[in-house]
Amino acid sequence: PFVMTAKCIFQDLWQLGLQWDDPLPPDGSEAFSRWLKELDQLKDLRIPRCYSERAWKDSGAVELHAFSDASPKGYGTAIYLRVPLSDGSFGVSLVMAKGRVAPLKQVTLPRLELLGCLVAARLLVFVREALRLSDATPCFCWSDSMIALGWIRARPQRWKQFVANRVTEIQSLTSPSNWSHVSSADNPADLTTRGVSAEELVSSRLWWSGPSWLSEPAGSPAVAGESDPVETESAETATSV
């Protein structure tokens, strides 16, 4: 998320059409200088990165959870490993994340959300293979976009080419039944899509350990009734090119 801030700054500056040696405008210069100064706050950051088969071979109940999100600035995903511990609790840790700036050509927010879901599906498969987890490993995908979930849960042929192509790939990598809704407040991928300061990143429990319910025995949020996501997206689909 901290790097995402720099990506957004560079994209904004690129759109100004400046030459290599041209001075930056005051706003751009101030934003980049502030980002550079915050790098010092990351020097002492330590991240536990011990992911090996020894960590979960005895439990046999390891899970992967992929969160995706999008904003007008960008889209991305964060993947978490959930492992039961000997005392009955669950250990949850960030494994890998990826964020991309939104394309310069304007794309509707629901389509950006779908791009976030696609990145999540791809990264989920990559992480599962990198950790040598079996194909039977429970994998859960989370998005706060009801429209994107509606696309993923339906037949790709129902949608126009942009949506259909990406839904087809998502469904080839993950099962539609594995996709569920999560509130924006519980979605760590939100930090990836907008960028955050170094101070916010270091102190964010949501980023490093996922939402609090992921560490609880149920491992899922309390669900209050959902509306039909397929019907919800009809207006956006009808007006999209």
JSON list of C-alpha atoms in Angstrom, two decimals:
[
{"chain": "A", "resi": 1, "resn": "PRO", "atom": "CA", "xyz": [0.00, 0.00, 0.00]},
{"chain": "A", "resi": 2, "resn": "PHE", "atom": "CA", "xyz": [2.86, 2.42, 0.66]},
{"chain": "A", "resi": 3, "resn": "VAL", "atom": "CA", "xyz": [4.33, 1.74, -2.80]},
{"chain": "A", "resi": 4, "resn": "MET", "atom": "CA", "xyz": [0.89, 2.28, -4.31]},
{"chain": "A", "resi": 5, "resn": "THR", "atom": "CA", "xyz": [1.06, 5.89, -3.15]},
{"chain": "A", "resi": 6, "resn": "ALA", "atom": "CA", "xyz": [4.22, 6.38, -5.21]},
{"chain": "A", "resi": 7, "resn": "LYS", "atom": "CA", "xyz": [2.65, 4.67, -8.23]},
{"chain": "A", "resi": 8, "resn": "CYS", "atom": "CA", "xyz": [-0.26, 7.11, -8.12]},
{"chain": "A", "resi": 9, "resn": "ILE", "atom": "CA", "xyz": [2.11, 10.08, -7.84]},
{"chain": "A", "resi": 10, "resn": "PHE", "atom": "CA", "xyz": [4.10, 8.92, -10.87]},
{"chain": "A", "resi": 11, "resn": "GLN", "atom": "CA", "xyz": [0.96, 8.37, -12.91]},
{"chain": "A", "resi": 12, "resn": "ASP", "atom": "CA", "xyz": [-0.30, 11.88, -12.08]},
{"chain": "A", "resi": 13, "resn": "LEU", "atom": "CA", "xyz": [3.05, 13.39, -13.07]},
{"chain": "A", "resi": 14, "resn": "TRP", "atom": "CA", "xyz": [3.23, 11.37, -16.28]},
{"chain": "A", "resi": 15, "resn": "GLN", "atom": "CA", "xyz": [-0.10, 12.80, -17.40]},
{"chain": "A", "resi": 16, "resn": "LEU", "atom": "CA", "xyz": [1.35, 16.32, -17.20]},
{"chain": "A", "resi": 17, "resn": "GLY", "atom": "CA", "xyz": [3.63, 15.53, -20.15]},
{"chain": "A", "resi": 18, "resn": "LEU", "atom": "CA", "xyz": [6.77, 16.81, -18.45]},
{"chain": "A", "resi": 19, "resn": "GLN", "atom": "CA", "xyz": [10.21, 16.20, -19.92]},
{"chain": "A", "resi": 20, "resn": "TRP", "atom": "CA", "xyz": [12.84, 14.37, -17.89]},
{"chain": "A", "resi": 21, "resn": "ASP", "atom": "CA", "xyz": [14.58, 17.51, -16.61]},
{"chain": "A", "resi": 22, "resn": "ASP", "atom": "CA", "xyz": [11.48, 19.68, -16.16]},
{"chain": "A", "resi": 23, "resn": "PRO", "atom": "CA", "xyz": [10.84, 20.82, -12.57]},
{"chain": "A", "resi": 24, "resn": "LEU", "atom": "CA", "xyz": [7.85, 19.26, -10.86]},
{"chain": "A", "resi": 25, "resn": "PRO", "atom": "CA", "xyz": [4.81, 21.39, -10.04]},
{"chain": "A", "resi": 26, "resn": "PRO", "atom": "CA", "xyz": [4.59, 22.33, -6.34]},
{"chain": "A", "resi": 27, "resn": "ASP", "atom": "CA", "xyz": [1.84, 19.81, -5.54]},
{"chain": "A", "resi": 28, "resn": "GLY", "atom": "CA", "xyz": [3.71, 16.93, -7.15]},
{"chain": "A", "resi": 29, "resn": "SER", "atom": "CA", "xyz": [7.02, 17.88, -5.59]},
{"chain": "A", "resi": 30, "resn": "GLU", "atom": "CA", "xyz": [5.49, 18.15, -2.13]},
{"chain": "A", "resi": 31, "resn": "ALA", "atom": "CA", "xyz": [3.70, 14.80, -2.41]},
{"chain": "A", "resi": 32, "resn": "PHE", "atom": "CA", "xyz": [6.82, 12.96, -3.54]},
{"chain": "A", "resi": 33, "resn": "SER", "atom": "CA", "xyz": [9.04, 14.61, -0.92]},
{"chain": "A", "resi": 34, "resn": "ARG", "atom": "CA", "xyz": [6.58, 13.61, 1.79]},
{"chain": "A", "resi": 35, "resn": "TRP", "atom": "CA", "xyz": [6.60, 10.03, 0.52]},
{"chain": "A", "resi": 36, "resn": "LEU", "atom": "CA", "xyz": [10.41, 9.93, 0.58]},
{"chain": "A", "resi": 37, "resn": "LYS", "atom": "CA", "xyz": [10.54, 11.19, 4.16]},
{"chain": "A", "resi": 38, "resn": "GLU", "atom": "CA", "xyz": [8.12, 8.49, 5.29]},
{"chain": "A", "resi": 39, "resn": "LEU", "atom": "CA", "xyz": [10.52, 5.79, 4.08]},
{"chain": "A", "resi": 40, "resn": "ASP", "atom": "CA", "xyz": [12.45, 6.21, 7.32]},
{"chain": "A", "resi": 41, "resn": "GLN", "atom": "CA", "xyz": [9.47, 4.89, 9.26]},
{"chain": "A", "resi": 42, "resn": "LEU", "atom": "CA", "xyz": [9.77, 1.54, 7.47]},
{"chain": "A", "resi": 43, "resn": "LYS", "atom": "CA", "xyz": [13.41, 0.85, 8.37]},
{"chain": "A", "resi": 44, "resn": "ASP", "atom": "CA", "xyz": [12.60, -1.03, 11.55]},
{"chain": "A", "resi": 45, "resn": "LEU", "atom": "CA", "xyz": [9.58, -2.90, 10.21]},
{"chain": "A", "resi": 46, "resn": "ARG", "atom": "CA", "xyz": [9.91, -6.67, 10.62]},
{"chain": "A", "resi": 47, "resn": "ILE", "atom": "CA", "xyz": [7.58, -9.12, 8.90]},
{"chain": "A", "resi": 48, "resn": "PRO", "atom": "CA", "xyz": [7.41, -12.84, 9.84]},
{"chain": "A", "resi": 49, "resn": "ARG", "atom": "CA", "xyz": [7.95, -14.67, 6.56]},
{"chain": "A", "resi": 50, "resn": "CYS", "atom": "CA", "xyz": [8.36, -18.31, 7.61]},
{"chain": "A", "resi": 51, "resn": "TYR", "atom": "CA", "xyz": [5.96, -20.18, 5.33]},
{"chain": "A", "resi": 52, "resn": "SER", "atom": "CA", "xyz": [6.81, -23.83, 4.96]},
{"chain": "A", "resi": 53, "resn": "GLU", "atom": "CA", "xyz": [5.08, -27.19, 4.94]},
{"chain": "A", "resi": 54, "resn": "ARG", "atom": "CA", "xyz": [6.33, -27.80, 8.51]},
{"chain": "A", "resi": 55, "resn": "ALA", "atom": "CA", "xyz": [4.08, -25.01, 9.72]},
{"chain": "A", "resi": 56, "resn": "TRP", "atom": "CA", "xyz": [0.86, -26.81, 8.79]},
{"chain": "A", "resi": 57, "resn": "LYS", "atom": "CA", "xyz": [1.66, -30.46, 8.03]},
{"chain": "A", "resi": 58, "resn": "ASP", "atom": "CA", "xyz": [0.22, -31.66, 11.35]},
{"chain": "A", "resi": 59, "resn": "SER", "atom": "CA", "xyz": [-3.01, -29.68, 11.23]},
{"chain": "A", "resi": 60, "resn": "GLY", "atom": "CA", "xyz": [-3.90, -30.38, 7.61]},
{"chain": "A", "resi": 61, "resn": "ALA", "atom": "CA", "xyz": [-6.48, -27.60, 7.79]},
{"chain": "A", "resi": 62, "resn": "VAL", "atom": "CA", "xyz": [-4.64, -24.64, 6.29]},
{"chain": "A", "resi": 63, "resn": "GLU", "atom": "CA", "xyz": [-6.77, -22.15, 4.34]},
{"chain": "A", "resi": 64, "resn": "LEU", "atom": "CA", "xyz": [-6.06, -19.36, 1.88]},
{"chain": "A", "resi": 65, "resn": "HIS", "atom": "CA", "xyz": [-8.16, -16.18, 1.84]},
{"chain": "A", "resi": 66, "resn": "ALA", "atom": "CA", "xyz": [-7.97, -13.68, -1.02]},
{"chain": "A", "resi": 67, "resn": "PHE", "atom": "CA", "xyz": [-9.41, -10.18, -0.64]},
{"chain": "A", "resi": 68, "resn": "SER", "atom": "CA", "xyz": [-9.91, -7.90, -3.64]},
{"chain": "A", "resi": 69, "resn": "ASP", "atom": "CA", "xyz": [-10.96, -4.29, -4.01]},
{"chain": "A", "resi": 70, "resn": "ALA", "atom": "CA", "xyz": [-10.84, -1.30, -6.32]},
{"chain": "A", "resi": 71, "resn": "SER", "atom": "CA", "xyz": [-11.03, 2.48, -6.19]},
{"chain": "A", "resi": 72, "resn": "PRO", "atom": "CA", "xyz": [-10.78, 5.20, -8.85]},
{"chain": "A", "resi": 73, "resn": "LYS", "atom": "CA", "xyz": [-7.03, 5.19, -8.15]},
{"chain": "A", "resi": 74, "resn": "GLY", "atom": "CA", "xyz": [-6.36, 1.47, -8.59]},
{"chain": "A", "resi": 75, "resn": "TYR", "atom": "CA", "xyz": [-7.22, -2.12, -7.83]},
{"chain": "A", "resi": 76, "resn": "GLY", "atom": "CA", "xyz": [-5.53, -5.00, -6.08]},
{"chain": "A", "resi": 77, "resn": "THR", "atom": "CA", "xyz": [-5.57, -7.98, -3.76]},
{"chain": "A", "resi": 78, "resn": "ALA", "atom": "CA", "xyz": [-4.12, -9.33, -0.52]},
{"chain": "A", "resi": 79, "resn": "ILE", "atom": "CA", "xyz": [-3.70, -13.06, 0.22]},
{"chain": "A", "resi": 80, "resn": "TYR", "atom": "CA", "xyz": [-3.74, -14.46, 3.76]},
{"chain": "A", "resi": 81, "resn": "LEU", "atom": "CA", "xyz": [-2.81, -17.83, 5.24]},
{"chain": "A", "resi": 82, "resn": "ARG", "atom": "CA", "xyz": [-5.04, -19.16, 8.03]},
{"chain": "A", "resi": 83, "resn": "VAL", "atom": "CA", "xyz": [-3.67, -22.02, 10.13]},
{"chain": "A", "resi": 84, "resn": "PRO", "atom": "CA", "xyz": [-5.19, -23.64, 13.26]},
{"chain": "A", "resi": 85, "resn": "LEU", "atom": "CA", "xyz": [-2.93, -23.56, 16.31]},
{"chain": "A", "resi": 86, "resn": "SER", "atom": "CA", "xyz": [-2.53, -26.10, 19.10]},
{"chain": "A", "resi": 87, "resn": "ASP", "atom": "CA", "xyz": [-4.46, -23.96, 21.61]},
{"chain": "A", "resi": 88, "resn": "GLY", "atom": "CA", "xyz": [-7.55, -23.90, 19.42]},
{"chain": "A", "resi": 89, "resn": "SER", "atom": "CA", "xyz": [-6.98, -20.41, 18.05]},
{"chain": "A", "resi": 90, "resn": "PHE", "atom": "CA", "xyz": [-6.03, -19.53, 14.48]},
{"chain": "A", "resi": 91, "resn": "GLY", "atom": "CA", "xyz": [-2.94, -17.85, 13.14]},
{"chain": "A", "resi": 92, "resn": "VAL", "atom": "CA", "xyz": [-3.51, -15.48, 10.22]},
{"chain": "A", "resi": 93, "resn": "SER", "atom": "CA", "xyz": [-0.75, -13.76, 8.29]},
{"chain": "A", "resi": 94, "resn": "LEU", "atom": "CA", "xyz": [-0.31, -11.83, 5.08]},
{"chain": "A", "resi": 95, "resn": "VAL", "atom": "CA", "xyz": [1.45, -13.88, 2.41]},
{"chain": "A", "resi": 96, "resn": "MET", "atom": "CA", "xyz": [1.45, -11.69, -0.68]},
{"chain": "A", "resi": 97, "resn": "ALA", "atom": "CA", "xyz": [-0.29, -8.66, -2.15]},
{"chain": "A", "resi": 98, "resn": "LYS", "atom": "CA", "xyz": [-0.43, -6.86, -5.46]},
{"chain": "A", "resi": 99, "resn": "GLY", "atom": "CA", "xyz": [-1.75, -3.46, -6.47]},
{"chain": "A", "resi": 100, "resn": "ARG", "atom": "CA", "xyz": [-2.10, -1.76, -9.85]},
{"chain": "A", "resi": 101, "resn": "VAL", "atom": "CA", "xyz": [-3.01, 1.79, -10.75]},
{"chain": "A", "resi": 102, "resn": "ALA", "atom": "CA", "xyz": [-6.24, 2.24, -12.69]},
{"chain": "A", "resi": 103, "resn": "PRO", "atom": "CA", "xyz": [-5.80, 2.58, -16.47]},
{"chain": "A", "resi": 104, "resn": "LEU", "atom": "CA", "xyz": [-5.74, 6.11, -17.86]},
{"chain": "A", "resi": 105, "resn": "LYS", "atom": "CA", "xyz": [-8.65, 5.25, -20.10]},
{"chain": "A", "resi": 106, "resn": "GLN", "atom": "CA", "xyz": [-11.70, 5.68, -17.90]},
{"chain": "A", "resi": 107, "resn": "VAL", "atom": "CA", "xyz": [-13.14, 2.41, -16.65]},
{"chain": "A", "resi": 108, "resn": "THR", "atom": "CA", "xyz": [-16.27, 2.10, -14.53]},
{"chain": "A", "resi": 109, "resn": "LEU", "atom": "CA", "xyz": [-15.73, 1.25, -10.87]},
{"chain": "A", "resi": 110, "resn": "PRO", "atom": "CA", "xyz": [-17.55, -2.13, -11.14]},
{"chain": "A", "resi": 111, "resn": "ARG", "atom": "CA", "xyz": [-15.17, -3.12, -13.94]},
{"chain": "A", "resi": 112, "resn": "LEU", "atom": "CA", "xyz": [-12.20, -2.05, -11.84]},
{"chain": "A", "resi": 113, "resn": "GLU", "atom": "CA", "xyz": [-13.62, -4.22, -9.06]},
{"chain": "A", "resi": 114, "resn": "LEU", "atom": "CA", "xyz": [-13.75, -7.12, -11.52]},
{"chain": "A", "resi": 115, "resn": "LEU", "atom": "CA", "xyz": [-10.11, -6.49, -12.46]},
{"chain": "A", "resi": 116, "resn": "GLY", "atom": "CA", "xyz": [-9.28, -6.68, -8.76]},
{"chain": "A", "resi": 117, "resn": "CYS", "atom": "CA", "xyz": [-11.07, -10.04, -8.55]},
{"chain": "A", "resi": 118, "resn": "LEU", "atom": "CA", "xyz": [-9.07, -11.30, -11.52]},
{"chain": "A", "resi": 119, "resn": "VAL", "atom": "CA", "xyz": [-5.76, -10.30, -9.93]},
{"chain": "A", "resi": 120, "resn": "ALA", "atom": "CA", "xyz": [-6.93, -12.01, -6.72]},
{"chain": "A", "resi": 121, "resn": "ALA", "atom": "CA", "xyz": [-7.73, -15.26, -8.55]},
{"chain": "A", "resi": 122, "resn": "ARG", "atom": "CA", "xyz": [-4.38, -15.28, -10.34]},
{"chain": "A", "resi": 123, "resn": "LEU", "atom": "CA", "xyz": [-2.39, -14.51, -7.19]},
{"chain": "A", "resi": 124, "resn": "LEU", "atom": "CA", "xyz": [-4.31, -17.08, -5.18]},
{"chain": "A", "resi": 125, "resn": "VAL", "atom": "CA", "xyz": [-3.28, -19.85, -7.58]},
{"chain": "A", "resi": 126, "resn": "PHE", "atom": "CA", "xyz": [0.31, -18.58, -7.58]},
{"chain": "A", "resi": 127, "resn": "VAL", "atom": "CA", "xyz": [0.51, -18.58, -3.77]},
{"chain": "A", "resi": 128, "resn": "ARG", "atom": "CA", "xyz": [-1.05, -22.05, -3.50]},
{"chain": "A", "resi": 129, "resn": "GLU", "atom": "CA", "xyz": [1.55, -23.46, -5.89]},
{"chain": "A", "resi": 130, "resn": "ALA", "atom": "CA", "xyz": [4.44, -21.55, -4.28]},
{"chain": "A", "resi": 131, "resn": "LEU", "atom": "CA", "xyz": [3.54, -22.93, -0.85]},
{"chain": "A", "resi": 132, "resn": "ARG", "atom": "CA", "xyz": [3.12, -26.43, -2.32]},
{"chain": "A", "resi": 133, "resn": "LEU", "atom": "CA", "xyz": [-0.46, -26.67, -1.11]},
{"chain": "A", "resi": 134, "resn": "SER", "atom": "CA", "xyz": [-2.71, -29.25, -2.70]},
{"chain": "A", "resi": 135, "resn": "ASP", "atom": "CA", "xyz": [-5.51, -28.33, -5.08]},
{"chain": "A", "resi": 136, "resn": "ALA", "atom": "CA", "xyz": [-7.92, -29.45, -2.36]},
{"chain": "A", "resi": 137, "resn": "THR", "atom": "CA", "xyz": [-6.77, -26.66, -0.03]},
{"chain": "A", "resi": 138, "resn": "PRO", "atom": "CA", "xyz": [-9.81, -24.56, 0.96]},
{"chain": "A", "resi": 139, "resn": "CYS", "atom": "CA", "xyz": [-9.59, -21.21, -0.79]},
{"chain": "A", "resi": 140, "resn": "PHE", "atom": "CA", "xyz": [-11.94, -18.33, -0.05]},
{"chain": "A", "resi": 141, "resn": "CYS", "atom": "CA", "xyz": [-12.29, -15.17, -2.13]},
{"chain": "A", "resi": 142, "resn": "TRP", "atom": "CA", "xyz": [-13.78, -11.95, -0.80]},
{"chain": "A", "resi": 143, "resn": "SER", "atom": "CA", "xyz": [-15.00, -8.77, -2.51]},
{"chain": "A", "resi": 144, "resn": "ASP", "atom": "CA", "xyz": [-17.10, -5.84, -1.33]},
{"chain": "A", "resi": 145, "resn": "SER", "atom": "CA", "xyz": [-18.59, -5.36, -4.82]},
{"chain": "A", "resi": 146, "resn": "MET", "atom": "CA", "xyz": [-21.99, -7.00, -5.25]},
{"chain": "A", "resi": 147, "resn": "ILE", "atom": "CA", "xyz": [-21.86, -6.27, -8.98]},
{"chain": "A", "resi": 148, "resn": "ALA", "atom": "CA", "xyz": [-18.53, -8.06, -9.47]},
{"chain": "A", "resi": 149, "resn": "LEU", "atom": "CA", "xyz": [-19.81, -10.99, -7.41]},
{"chain": "A", "resi": 150, "resn": "GLY", "atom": "CA", "xyz": [-22.91, -11.12, -9.58]},
{"chain": "A", "resi": 151, "resn": "TRP", "atom": "CA", "xyz": [-20.79, -11.34, -12.71]},
{"chain": "A", "resi": 152, "resn": "ILE", "atom": "CA", "xyz": [-18.59, -14.08, -11.26]},
{"chain": "A", "resi": 153, "resn": "ARG", "atom": "CA", "xyz": [-21.51, -16.19, -10.05]},
{"chain": "A", "resi": 154, "resn": "ALA", "atom": "CA", "xyz": [-23.28, -16.22, -13.43]},
{"chain": "A", "resi": 155, "resn": "ARG", "atom": "CA", "xyz": [-22.54, -17.64, -16.87]},
{"chain": "A", "resi": 156, "resn": "PRO", "atom": "CA", "xyz": [-19.99, -15.48, -18.73]},
{"chain": "A", "resi": 157, "resn": "GLN", "atom": "CA", "xyz": [-22.12, -15.58, -21.88]},
{"chain": "A", "resi": 158, "resn": "ARG", "atom": "CA", "xyz": [-24.61, -13.27, -20.17]},
{"chain": "A", "resi": 159, "resn": "TRP", "atom": "CA", "xyz": [-22.19, -10.34, -20.22]},
{"chain": "A", "resi": 160, "resn": "LYS", "atom": "CA", "xyz": [-20.46, -8.18, -22.80]},
{"chain": "A", "resi": 161, "resn": "GLN", "atom": "CA", "xyz": [-16.97, -9.06, -23.98]},
{"chain": "A", "resi": 162, "resn": "PHE", "atom": "CA", "xyz": [-14.93, -7.11, -21.41]},
{"chain": "A", "resi": 163, "resn": "VAL", "atom": "CA", "xyz": [-16.77, -8.69, -18.48]},
{"chain": "A", "resi": 164, "resn": "ALA", "atom": "CA", "xyz": [-17.25, -12.10, -20.11]},
{"chain": "A", "resi": 165, "resn": "ASN", "atom": "CA", "xyz": [-13.53, -12.59, -20.85]},
{"chain": "A", "resi": 166, "resn": "ARG", "atom": "CA", "xyz": [-12.47, -11.79, -17.30]},
{"chain": "A", "resi": 167, "resn": "VAL", "atom": "CA", "xyz": [-15.24, -13.80, -15.67]},
{"chain": "A", "resi": 168, "resn": "THR", "atom": "CA", "xyz": [-14.26, -16.78, -17.82]},
{"chain": "A", "resi": 169, "resn": "GLU", "atom": "CA", "xyz": [-10.68, -16.62, -16.52]},
{"chain": "A", "resi": 170, "resn": "ILE", "atom": "CA", "xyz": [-11.75, -16.10, -12.91]},
{"chain": "A", "resi": 171, "resn": "GLN", "atom": "CA", "xyz": [-14.04, -19.13, -13.12]},
{"chain": "A", "resi": 172, "resn": "SER", "atom": "CA", "xyz": [-11.23, -21.21, -14.62]},
{"chain": "A", "resi": 173, "resn": "LEU", "atom": "CA", "xyz": [-9.00, -20.39, -11.64]},
{"chain": "A", "resi": 174, "resn": "THR", "atom": "CA", "xyz": [-11.55, -20.42, -8.81]},
{"chain": "A", "resi": 175, "resn": "SER", "atom": "CA", "xyz": [-15.00, -21.80, -8.16]},
{"chain": "A", "resi": 176, "resn": "PRO", "atom": "CA", "xyz": [-17.79, -19.18, -8.18]},
{"chain": "A", "resi": 177, "resn": "SER", "atom": "CA", "xyz": [-19.08, -20.77, -4.97]},
{"chain": "A", "resi": 178, "resn": "ASN", "atom": "CA", "xyz": [-15.87, -19.69, -3.23]},
{"chain": "A", "resi": 179, "resn": "TRP", "atom": "CA", "xyz": [-16.64, -16.00, -3.74]},
{"chain": "A", "resi": 180, "resn": "SER", "atom": "CA", "xyz": [-18.40, -14.12, -0.94]},
{"chain": "A", "resi": 181, "resn": "HIS", "atom": "CA", "xyz": [-19.18, -10.58, 0.11]},
{"chain": "A", "resi": 182, "resn": "VAL", "atom": "CA", "xyz": [-17.15, -8.72, 2.72]},
{"chain": "A", "resi": 183, "resn": "SER", "atom": "CA", "xyz": [-17.80, -5.23, 4.07]},
{"chain": "A", "resi": 184, "resn": "SER", "atom": "CA", "xyz": [-15.48, -2.46, 2.95]},
{"chain": "A", "resi": 185, "resn": "ALA", "atom": "CA", "xyz": [-14.41, -1.88, 6.56]},
{"chain": "A", "resi": 186, "resn": "ASP", "atom": "CA", "xyz": [-13.20, -5.50, 6.78]},
{"chain": "A", "resi": 187, "resn": "ASN", "atom": "CA", "xyz": [-11.46, -5.55, 3.41]},
{"chain": "A", "resi": 188, "resn": "PRO", "atom": "CA", "xyz": [-7.65, -5.19, 3.73]},
{"chain": "A", "resi": 189, "resn": "ALA", "atom": "CA", "xyz": [-7.32, -4.89, -0.06]},
{"chain": "A", "resi": 190, "resn": "ASP", "atom": "CA", "xyz": [-8.84, -1.42, 0.30]},
{"chain": "A", "resi": 191, "resn": "LEU", "atom": "CA", "xyz": [-5.45, -0.20, 1.52]},
{"chain": "A", "resi": 192, "resn": "THR", "atom": "CA", "xyz": [-3.82, -1.53, -1.65]},
{"chain": "A", "resi": 193, "resn": "THR", "atom": "CA", "xyz": [-6.16, 0.37, -3.96]},
{"chain": "A", "resi": 194, "resn": "ARG", "atom": "CA", "xyz": [-5.71, 3.85, -2.54]},
{"chain": "A", "resi": 195, "resn": "GLY", "atom": "CA", "xyz": [-2.27, 3.84, -0.93]},
{"chain": "A", "resi": 196, "resn": "VAL", "atom": "CA", "xyz": [-1.53, 4.71, 2.69]},
{"chain": "A", "resi": 197, "resn": "SER", "atom": "CA", "xyz": [1.14, 6.48, 4.69]},
{"chain": "A", "resi": 198, "resn": "ALA", "atom": "CA", "xyz": [4.00, 4.56, 6.27]},
{"chain": "A", "resi": 199, "resn": "GLU", "atom": "CA", "xyz": [2.63, 5.27, 9.75]},
{"chain": "A", "resi": 200, "resn": "GLU", "atom": "CA", "xyz": [-0.79, 3.90, 8.86]},
{"chain": "A", "resi": 201, "resn": "LEU", "atom": "CA", "xyz": [0.71, 0.82, 7.23]},
{"chain": "A", "resi": 202, "resn": "VAL", "atom": "CA", "xyz": [2.96, -0.10, 10.16]},
{"chain": "A", "resi": 203, "resn": "SER", "atom": "CA", "xyz": [0.13, 0.13, 12.69]},
{"chain": "A", "resi": 204, "resn": "SER", "atom": "CA", "xyz": [-2.60, -1.50, 10.59]},
{"chain": "A", "resi": 205, "resn": "ARG", "atom": "CA", "xyz": [-3.73, -4.79, 12.12]},
{"chain": "A", "resi": 206, "resn": "LEU", "atom": "CA", "xyz": [-6.19, -5.19, 9.25]},
{"chain": "A", "resi": 207, "resn": "TRP", "atom": "CA", "xyz": [-3.34, -5.22, 6.74]},
{"chain": "A", "resi": 208, "resn": "TRP", "atom": "CA", "xyz": [-0.99, -7.61, 8.52]},
{"chain": "A", "resi": 209, "resn": "SER", "atom": "CA", "xyz": [-3.56, -10.04, 9.95]},
{"chain": "A", "resi": 210, "resn": "GLY", "atom": "CA", "xyz": [-6.75, -9.52, 7.98]},
{"chain": "A", "resi": 211, "resn": "PRO", "atom": "CA", "xyz": [-10.16, -8.79, 9.54]},
{"chain": "A", "resi": 212, "resn": "SER", "atom": "CA", "xyz": [-10.59, -9.84, 13.16]},
{"chain": "A", "resi": 213, "resn": "TRP", "atom": "CA", "xyz": [-13.18, -12.54, 12.36]},
{"chain": "A", "resi": 214, "resn": "LEU", "atom": "CA", "xyz": [-10.59, -14.39, 10.29]},
{"chain": "A", "resi": 215, "resn": "SER", "atom": "CA", "xyz": [-8.82, -15.33, 13.53]},
{"chain": "A", "resi": 216, "resn": "GLU", "atom": "CA", "xyz": [-12.01, -16.64, 15.12]},
{"chain": "A", "resi": 217, "resn": "PRO", "atom": "CA", "xyz": [-13.22, -20.27, 14.88]},
{"chain": "A", "resi": 218, "resn": "ALA", "atom": "CA", "xyz": [-15.99, -19.46, 12.38]},
{"chain": "A", "resi": 219, "resn": "GLY", "atom": "CA", "xyz": [-13.54, -17.76, 10.04]},
{"chain": "A", "resi": 220, "resn": "SER", "atom": "CA", "xyz": [-16.25, -15.75, 8.31]},
{"chain": "A", "resi": 221, "resn": "PRO", "atom": "CA", "xyz": [-18.20, -12.54, 8.96]},
{"chain": "A", "resi": 222, "resn": "ALA", "atom": "CA", "xyz": [-21.76, -12.45, 10.19]},
{"chain": "A", "resi": 223, "resn": "VAL", "atom": "CA", "xyz": [-23.92, -12.15, 7.08]},
{"chain": "A", "resi": 224, "resn": "ALA", "atom": "CA", "xyz": [-27.02, -9.99, 7.12]},
{"chain": "A", "resi": 225, "resn": "GLY", "atom": "CA", "xyz": [-29.18, -10.81, 4.03]},
{"chain": "A", "resi": 226, "resn": "GLU", "atom": "CA", "xyz": [-27.75, -10.05, 0.62]},
{"chain": "A", "resi": 227, "resn": "SER", "atom": "CA", "xyz": [-29.72, -8.77, -2.36]},
{"chain": "A", "resi": 228, "resn": "ASP", "atom": "CA", "xyz": [-29.49, -10.55, -5.67]},
{"chain": "A", "resi": 229, "resn": "PRO", "atom": "CA", "xyz": [-26.14, -9.35, -7.09]},
{"chain": "A", "resi": 230, "resn": "VAL", "atom": "CA", "xyz": [-26.93, -10.47, -10.64]},
{"chain": "A", "resi": 231, "resn": "GLU", "atom": "CA", "xyz": [-29.94, -8.18, -10.87]},
{"chain": "A", "resi": 232, "resn": "THR", "atom": "CA", "xyz": [-28.07, -5.34, -9.16]},
{"chain": "A", "resi": 233, "resn": "GLU", "atom": "CA", "xyz": [-25.54, -5.01, -11.97]},
{"chain": "A", "resi": 234, "resn": "SER", "atom": "CA", "xyz": [-27.96, -4.85, -14.92]},
{"chain": "A", "resi": 235, "resn": "ALA", "atom": "CA", "xyz": [-27.89, -1.07, -15.22]},
{"chain": "A", "resi": 236, "resn": "GLU", "atom": "CA", "xyz": [-24.08, -0.87, -15.33]},
{"chain": "A", "resi": 237, "resn": "THR", "atom": "CA", "xyz": [-23.88, -3.64, -17.91]},
{"chain": "A", "resi": 238, "resn": "ALA", "atom": "CA", "xyz": [-26.48, -2.05, -20.13]},
{"chain": "A", "resi": 239, "resn": "THR", "atom": "CA", "xyz": [-24.65, 1.27, -20.27]},
{"chain": "A", "resi": 240, "resn": "SER", "atom": "CA", "xyz": [-21.09, -0.07, -20.59]},
{"chain": "A", "resi": 241, "resn": "VAL", "atom": "CA", "xyz": [-19.30, -0.20, -23.91]}
]
